[in-house]
PDB file of C-alpha atoms in Angstrom:
ATOM      1  CA  MET A  17     -12.227  -6.242  15.823  1.00  0.00           C
ATOM      2  CA  ASN A  18      -9.246  -4.284  16.977  1.00  0.00           C
ATOM      3  CA  HIS A  19      -5.593  -3.996  16.106  1.00  0.00           C
ATOM      4  CA  ASN A  20      -4.396  -6.561  18.611  1.00  0.00           C
ATOM      5  CA  GLU A  21      -7.071  -9.048  17.610  1.00  0.00           C
ATOM      6  CA  VAL A  22      -6.111  -8.739  13.943  1.00  0.00           C
ATOM      7  CA  ALA A  23      -2.298  -9.161  14.774  1.00  0.00           C
ATOM      8  CA  GLU A  24      -3.181 -12.231  16.874  1.00  0.00           C
ATOM      9  CA  ILE A  25      -5.243 -13.746  14.008  1.00  0.00           C
ATOM     10  CA  TYR A  26      -2.334 -13.104  11.574  1.00  0.00           C
ATOM     11  CA  GLU A  27       0.201 -14.732  13.855  1.00  0.00           C
ATOM     12  CA  THR A  28      -1.984 -17.707  14.604  1.00  0.00           C
ATOM     13  CA  TYR A  29      -3.810 -18.404  11.403  1.00  0.00           C
ATOM     14  CA  LEU A  30      -3.016 -16.224   8.427  1.00  0.00           C
ATOM     15  CA  SER A  31       0.838 -16.082   8.320  1.00  0.00           C
ATOM     16  CA  PRO A  32       1.241 -19.278   6.240  1.00  0.00           C
ATOM     17  CA  LEU A  33      -1.541 -18.332   3.808  1.00  0.00           C
ATOM     18  CA  VAL A  34      -0.236 -14.858   3.283  1.00  0.00           C
ATOM     19  CA  SER A  35       3.372 -16.129   3.002  1.00  0.00           C
ATOM     20  CA  GLU A  36       2.171 -18.462   0.145  1.00  0.00           C
ATOM     21  CA  LEU A  37       0.032 -15.798  -1.502  1.00  0.00           C
ATOM     22  CA  TYR A  38       2.924 -13.261  -1.694  1.00  0.00           C
ATOM     23  CA  GLU A  39       6.026 -15.699  -1.908  1.00  0.00           C
ATOM     24  CA  LEU A  40       7.212 -14.580   1.493  1.00  0.00           C
ATOM     25  CA  GLU A  41       8.761 -17.968   2.401  1.00  0.00           C
ATOM     26  CA  GLY A  42      11.823 -17.391   4.485  1.00  0.00           C
ATOM     27  CA  TYR A  43      11.008 -13.822   5.368  1.00  0.00           C
ATOM     28  CA  GLU A  44      11.002 -12.721   8.979  1.00  0.00           C
ATOM     29  CA  THR A  45       7.844 -10.605   9.747  1.00  0.00           C
ATOM     30  CA  SER A  46       7.743  -8.208  12.633  1.00  0.00           C
ATOM     31  CA  LEU A  47       4.746  -6.105  13.665  1.00  0.00           C
ATOM     32  CA  ILE A  48       5.186  -2.381  13.341  1.00  0.00           C
ATOM     33  CA  ASN A  49       3.785  -0.589  16.375  1.00  0.00           C
ATOM     34  CA  ALA A  50       0.431   1.180  15.596  1.00  0.00           C
ATOM     35  CA  HIS A  51       0.158   4.870  16.013  1.00  0.00           C
ATOM     36  CA  ALA A  52      -2.841   6.543  17.571  1.00  0.00           C
ATOM     37  CA  GLY A  53      -5.696   6.352  15.123  1.00  0.00           C
ATOM     38  CA  GLY A  54      -4.010   3.709  12.950  1.00  0.00           C
ATOM     39  CA  ARG A  55      -6.344   1.979  10.502  1.00  0.00           C
ATOM     40  CA  ASN A  56      -4.163  -1.045   9.518  1.00  0.00           C
ATOM     41  CA  VAL A  57      -2.000  -3.808  10.928  1.00  0.00           C
ATOM     42  CA  VAL A  58       1.415  -3.510   9.302  1.00  0.00           C
ATOM     43  CA  TYR A  59       4.351  -5.869   9.206  1.00  0.00           C
ATOM     44  CA  ASN A  60       7.963  -5.443   8.185  1.00  0.00           C
ATOM     45  CA  CYS A  61       9.084  -8.333   6.071  1.00  0.00           C
ATOM     46  CA  VAL A  62      12.860  -8.933   5.772  1.00  0.00           C
ATOM     47  CA  LYS A  63      14.981 -11.742   4.284  1.00  0.00           C
ATOM     48  CA  GLU A  64      18.719 -11.811   3.815  1.00  0.00           C
ATOM     49  CA  GLY A  65      19.578 -11.332   0.195  1.00  0.00           C
ATOM     50  CA  ALA A  66      16.110 -10.135  -0.824  1.00  0.00           C
ATOM     51  CA  SER A  67      14.411  -6.699  -0.869  1.00  0.00           C
ATOM     52  CA  ALA A  68      12.464  -5.722   2.217  1.00  0.00           C
ATOM     53  CA  LYS A  69       8.605  -5.501   2.027  1.00  0.00           C
ATOM     54  CA  ILE A  70       5.839  -4.021   4.004  1.00  0.00           C
ATOM     55  CA  LEU A  71       2.569  -6.089   4.478  1.00  0.00           C
ATOM     56  CA  ARG A  72      -0.588  -4.187   5.196  1.00  0.00           C
ATOM     57  CA  ILE A  73      -3.871  -5.623   6.646  1.00  0.00           C
ATOM     58  CA  ALA A  74      -6.886  -3.366   6.518  1.00  0.00           C
ATOM     59  CA  TYR A  75      -9.492  -4.706   8.886  1.00  0.00           C
ATOM     60  CA  LEU A  76     -11.931  -1.867   9.498  1.00  0.00           C
ATOM     61  CA  ASN A  77     -15.238  -1.940   7.699  1.00  0.00           C
ATOM     62  CA  ASP A  78     -15.289   1.709   6.769  1.00  0.00           C
ATOM     63  CA  ARG A  79     -13.741   1.163   3.355  1.00  0.00           C
ATOM     64  CA  SER A  80     -14.963  -1.127   0.593  1.00  0.00           C
ATOM     65  CA  ARG A  81     -12.908  -3.490  -1.427  1.00  0.00           C
ATOM     66  CA  GLY A  82     -13.429  -1.056  -4.343  1.00  0.00           C
ATOM     67  CA  ASP A  83     -12.028   1.791  -2.159  1.00  0.00           C
ATOM     68  CA  LEU A  84      -8.983  -0.159  -1.176  1.00  0.00           C
ATOM     69  CA  LEU A  85      -8.368  -1.544  -4.642  1.00  0.00           C
ATOM     70  CA  GLY A  86      -8.655   1.973  -6.072  1.00  0.00           C
ATOM     71  CA  GLU A  87      -6.099   3.114  -3.668  1.00  0.00           C
ATOM     72  CA  VAL A  88      -3.448   0.514  -4.586  1.00  0.00           C
ATOM     73  CA  GLU A  89      -4.159   1.002  -8.225  1.00  0.00           C
ATOM     74  CA  TYR A  90      -3.525   4.654  -7.831  1.00  0.00           C
ATOM     75  CA  ILE A  91      -0.300   3.953  -5.950  1.00  0.00           C
ATOM     76  CA  GLN A  92       0.888   1.638  -8.664  1.00  0.00           C
ATOM     77  CA  TYR A  93       0.059   4.184 -11.309  1.00  0.00           C
ATOM     78  CA  LEU A  94       2.117   6.894  -9.491  1.00  0.00           C
ATOM     79  CA  PHE A  95       5.035   4.397  -9.181  1.00  0.00           C
ATOM     80  CA  GLU A  96       4.913   3.458 -12.836  1.00  0.00           C
ATOM     81  CA  HIS A  97       4.989   7.118 -13.832  1.00  0.00           C
ATOM     82  CA  GLY A  98       7.935   8.103 -11.735  1.00  0.00           C
ATOM     83  CA  GLY A  99       6.233   9.091  -8.500  1.00  0.00           C
ATOM     84  CA  SER A 100       8.237   8.775  -5.401  1.00  0.00           C
ATOM     85  CA  VAL A 101       6.013   5.985  -3.886  1.00  0.00           C
ATOM     86  CA  SER A 102       6.626   2.393  -2.892  1.00  0.00           C
ATOM     87  CA  ASN A 103       5.380  -0.030  -5.496  1.00  0.00           C
ATOM     88  CA  VAL A 104       2.545  -2.389  -4.882  1.00  0.00           C
ATOM     89  CA  ILE A 105       3.423  -6.040  -5.235  1.00  0.00           C
ATOM     90  CA  SER A 106       0.908  -8.416  -6.822  1.00  0.00           C
ATOM     91  CA  SER A 107       0.034 -11.746  -5.207  1.00  0.00           C
ATOM     92  CA  ARG A 108       0.829 -15.059  -6.863  1.00  0.00           C
ATOM     93  CA  LYS A 109      -2.766 -14.829  -8.147  1.00  0.00           C
ATOM     94  CA  GLY A 110      -1.950 -11.578  -9.860  1.00  0.00           C
ATOM     95  CA  ASN A 111      -3.947  -9.445  -7.490  1.00  0.00           C
ATOM     96  CA  LEU A 112      -2.898  -6.119  -6.018  1.00  0.00           C
ATOM     97  CA  LEU A 113      -5.358  -6.724  -3.139  1.00  0.00           C
ATOM     98  CA  GLU A 114      -6.287 -10.012  -1.515  1.00  0.00           C
ATOM     99  CA  GLU A 115      -9.450 -10.560   0.477  1.00  0.00           C
ATOM    100  CA  ILE A 116      -9.398 -13.100   3.295  1.00  0.00           C
ATOM    101  CA  THR A 117     -12.399 -13.835   5.580  1.00  0.00           C
ATOM    102  CA  HIS A 118     -11.760 -15.207   8.964  1.00  0.00           C
ATOM    103  CA  ASN A 119     -14.607 -15.933  11.445  1.00  0.00           C
ATOM    104  CA  ASN A 120     -16.886 -13.703   9.469  1.00  0.00           C
ATOM    105  CA  HIS A 121     -14.433 -10.796   9.500  1.00  0.00           C
ATOM    106  CA  THR A 122     -13.099  -9.659   6.083  1.00  0.00           C
ATOM    107  CA  LEU A 123      -9.442  -8.613   6.009  1.00  0.00           C
ATOM    108  CA  PHE A 124      -7.869  -6.914   2.979  1.00  0.00           C
ATOM    109  CA  ILE A 125      -4.216  -7.602   2.448  1.00  0.00           C
ATOM    110  CA  CYS A 126      -1.620  -5.934   0.231  1.00  0.00           C
ATOM    111  CA  LEU A 127       2.112  -5.959  -0.025  1.00  0.00           C
ATOM    112  CA  PHE A 128       4.504  -3.071  -0.881  1.00  0.00           C
ATOM    113  CA  GLU A 129       8.152  -2.707  -1.664  1.00  0.00           C
ATOM    114  CA  LYS A 130       9.753  -1.046   1.525  1.00  0.00           C
ATOM    115  CA  ALA A 131      10.894   2.441   0.840  1.00  0.00           C
ATOM    116  CA  ARG A 132      14.611   3.312   1.161  1.00  0.00           C
ATOM    117  CA  GLY A 133      16.096   5.623   3.575  1.00  0.00           C
ATOM    118  CA  LYS A 134      15.561   6.729   7.076  1.00  0.00           C
ATOM    119  CA  THR A 135      12.923   8.666   8.868  1.00  0.00           C
ATOM    120  CA  LEU A 136      13.832  12.064  10.369  1.00  0.00           C
ATOM    121  CA  VAL A 137      13.339  10.495  13.773  1.00  0.00           C
ATOM    122  CA  GLU A 138      15.899   7.783  12.984  1.00  0.00           C
ATOM    123  CA  ASN A 139      18.284  10.435  11.904  1.00  0.00           C
ATOM    124  CA  HIS A 140      17.967  12.539  15.004  1.00  0.00           C
ATOM    125  CA  TYR A 141      15.855  15.025  13.075  1.00  0.00           C
ATOM    126  CA  GLN A 142      18.638  15.850  10.676  1.00  0.00           C
ATOM    127  CA  TYR A 143      17.906  15.819   6.946  1.00  0.00           C
ATOM    128  CA  ARG A 144      21.545  14.933   6.022  1.00  0.00           C
ATOM    129  CA  GLU A 145      24.792  15.817   7.716  1.00  0.00           C
ATOM    130  CA  GLY A 146      25.585  19.428   7.167  1.00  0.00           C
ATOM    131  CA  VAL A 147      22.405  20.211   5.162  1.00  0.00           C
ATOM    132  CA  PRO A 148      19.837  22.602   6.465  1.00  0.00           C
ATOM    133  CA  ILE A 149      16.322  21.263   7.166  1.00  0.00           C
ATOM    134  CA  THR A 150      15.139  23.827   4.648  1.00  0.00           C
ATOM    135  CA  GLU A 151      16.481  21.629   1.901  1.00  0.00           C
ATOM    136  CA  TYR A 152      14.426  18.861   3.215  1.00  0.00           C
ATOM    137  CA  TYR A 153      11.237  20.984   2.981  1.00  0.00           C
ATOM    138  CA  TYR A 154      12.154  22.147  -0.427  1.00  0.00           C
ATOM    139  CA  ASN A 155      12.632  18.557  -1.689  1.00  0.00           C
ATOM    140  CA  CYS A 156       9.339  17.404  -0.047  1.00  0.00           C
ATOM    141  CA  GLY A 157       7.678  20.165  -1.975  1.00  0.00           C
ATOM    142  CA  LYS A 158       9.225  19.076  -5.302  1.00  0.00           C
ATOM    143  CA  VAL A 159       7.963  15.414  -4.696  1.00  0.00           C
ATOM    144  CA  LEU A 160       4.658  16.584  -3.674  1.00  0.00           C
ATOM    145  CA  GLY A 161       4.385  18.751  -6.795  1.00  0.00           C
ATOM    146  CA  LYS A 162       5.307  15.886  -9.064  1.00  0.00           C
ATOM    147  CA  LEU A 163       2.645  13.640  -7.291  1.00  0.00           C
ATOM    148  CA  HIS A 164       0.103  16.366  -7.952  1.00  0.00           C
ATOM    149  CA  GLN A 165       1.032  16.548 -11.659  1.00  0.00           C
ATOM    150  CA  LEU A 166       0.877  12.796 -12.019  1.00  0.00           C
ATOM    151  CA  SER A 167      -2.604  12.758 -10.319  1.00  0.00           C
ATOM    152  CA  LYS A 168      -3.917  15.139 -12.999  1.00  0.00           C
ATOM    153  CA  GLY A 169      -2.928  12.505 -15.545  1.00  0.00           C
ATOM    154  CA  TYR A 170      -4.634   9.790 -13.563  1.00  0.00           C
ATOM    155  CA  MET A 171      -7.840  11.693 -13.526  1.00  0.00           C
ATOM    156  CA  LEU A 172      -7.667  12.108 -17.313  1.00  0.00           C
ATOM    157  CA  LEU A 173      -7.256   8.224 -17.759  1.00  0.00           C
ATOM    158  CA  PHE A 174     -10.293   7.831 -15.425  1.00  0.00           C
ATOM    159  CA  ILE A 175     -12.347  10.256 -17.470  1.00  0.00           C
ATOM    160  CA  ALA A 176     -11.236   8.526 -20.702  1.00  0.00           C
ATOM    161  CA  ASP A 177     -12.282   5.127 -19.222  1.00  0.00           C
ATOM    162  CA  ILE A 178     -15.777   6.562 -18.372  1.00  0.00           C
ATOM    163  CA  VAL A 179     -16.161   8.015 -21.904  1.00  0.00           C
ATOM    164  CA  SER A 180     -15.217   4.647 -23.430  1.00  0.00           C
ATOM    165  CA  LEU A 181     -17.680   2.885 -21.260  1.00  0.00           C
ATOM    166  CA  ILE A 182     -20.445   5.260 -22.237  1.00  0.00           C
ATOM    167  CA  ASN A 183     -19.577   4.835 -25.918  1.00  0.00           C
ATOM    168  CA  ILE A 184     -19.718   1.055 -25.595  1.00  0.00           C
ATOM    169  CA  MET A 185     -23.042   1.148 -23.718  1.00  0.00           C
ATOM    170  CA  SER A 186     -24.529   3.587 -26.261  1.00  0.00           C
ATOM    171  CA  SER A 187     -23.603   1.235 -29.120  1.00  0.00           C
ATOM    172  CA  ILE A 188     -25.380  -1.772 -27.631  1.00  0.00           C
ATOM    173  CA  SER A 189     -28.753  -2.278 -29.155  1.00  0.00           C
ATOM    174  CA  ILE A 190     -31.524  -3.843 -27.115  1.00  0.00           C
ATOM    175  CA  ILE A 191     -33.809  -6.168 -29.068  1.00  0.00           C
TER     176      ILE A 191
END
């Protein structure tokens, strides 16, 4: 299955289902052009009077459900702890990641808040009017450093979860 086939499946079959799952009724969705090596089909979702969203459909079978769920849980952790990332939006079912099978192909779908601002390309490769590009690099470094610090805390939570699981398992007696 390739990018164009997934986009066709979304447009033809999945759009109403996804719209209901993520409360996207009334949103206009537009396909974002894929870049070389892209791994997902991505849609921009806009609705007047509502915040814009980004819909991602992962279709390659090189990542498991657990891999993708771990990714969105990590992104949510970073967001909740002040990281400069877009928040993951849960479906109506309360899931960060939805799995849909179509013609024996599994698609993993998630929704994000759309990040604010412009890309450098959209701003003619200027960071801000009258501001040197070096400030952009400095600010990117600060954001990256903060994400790195938050990641250390995430690993500590992960290790604590493993220790708790080991303690629970060691307290179970087998008769």
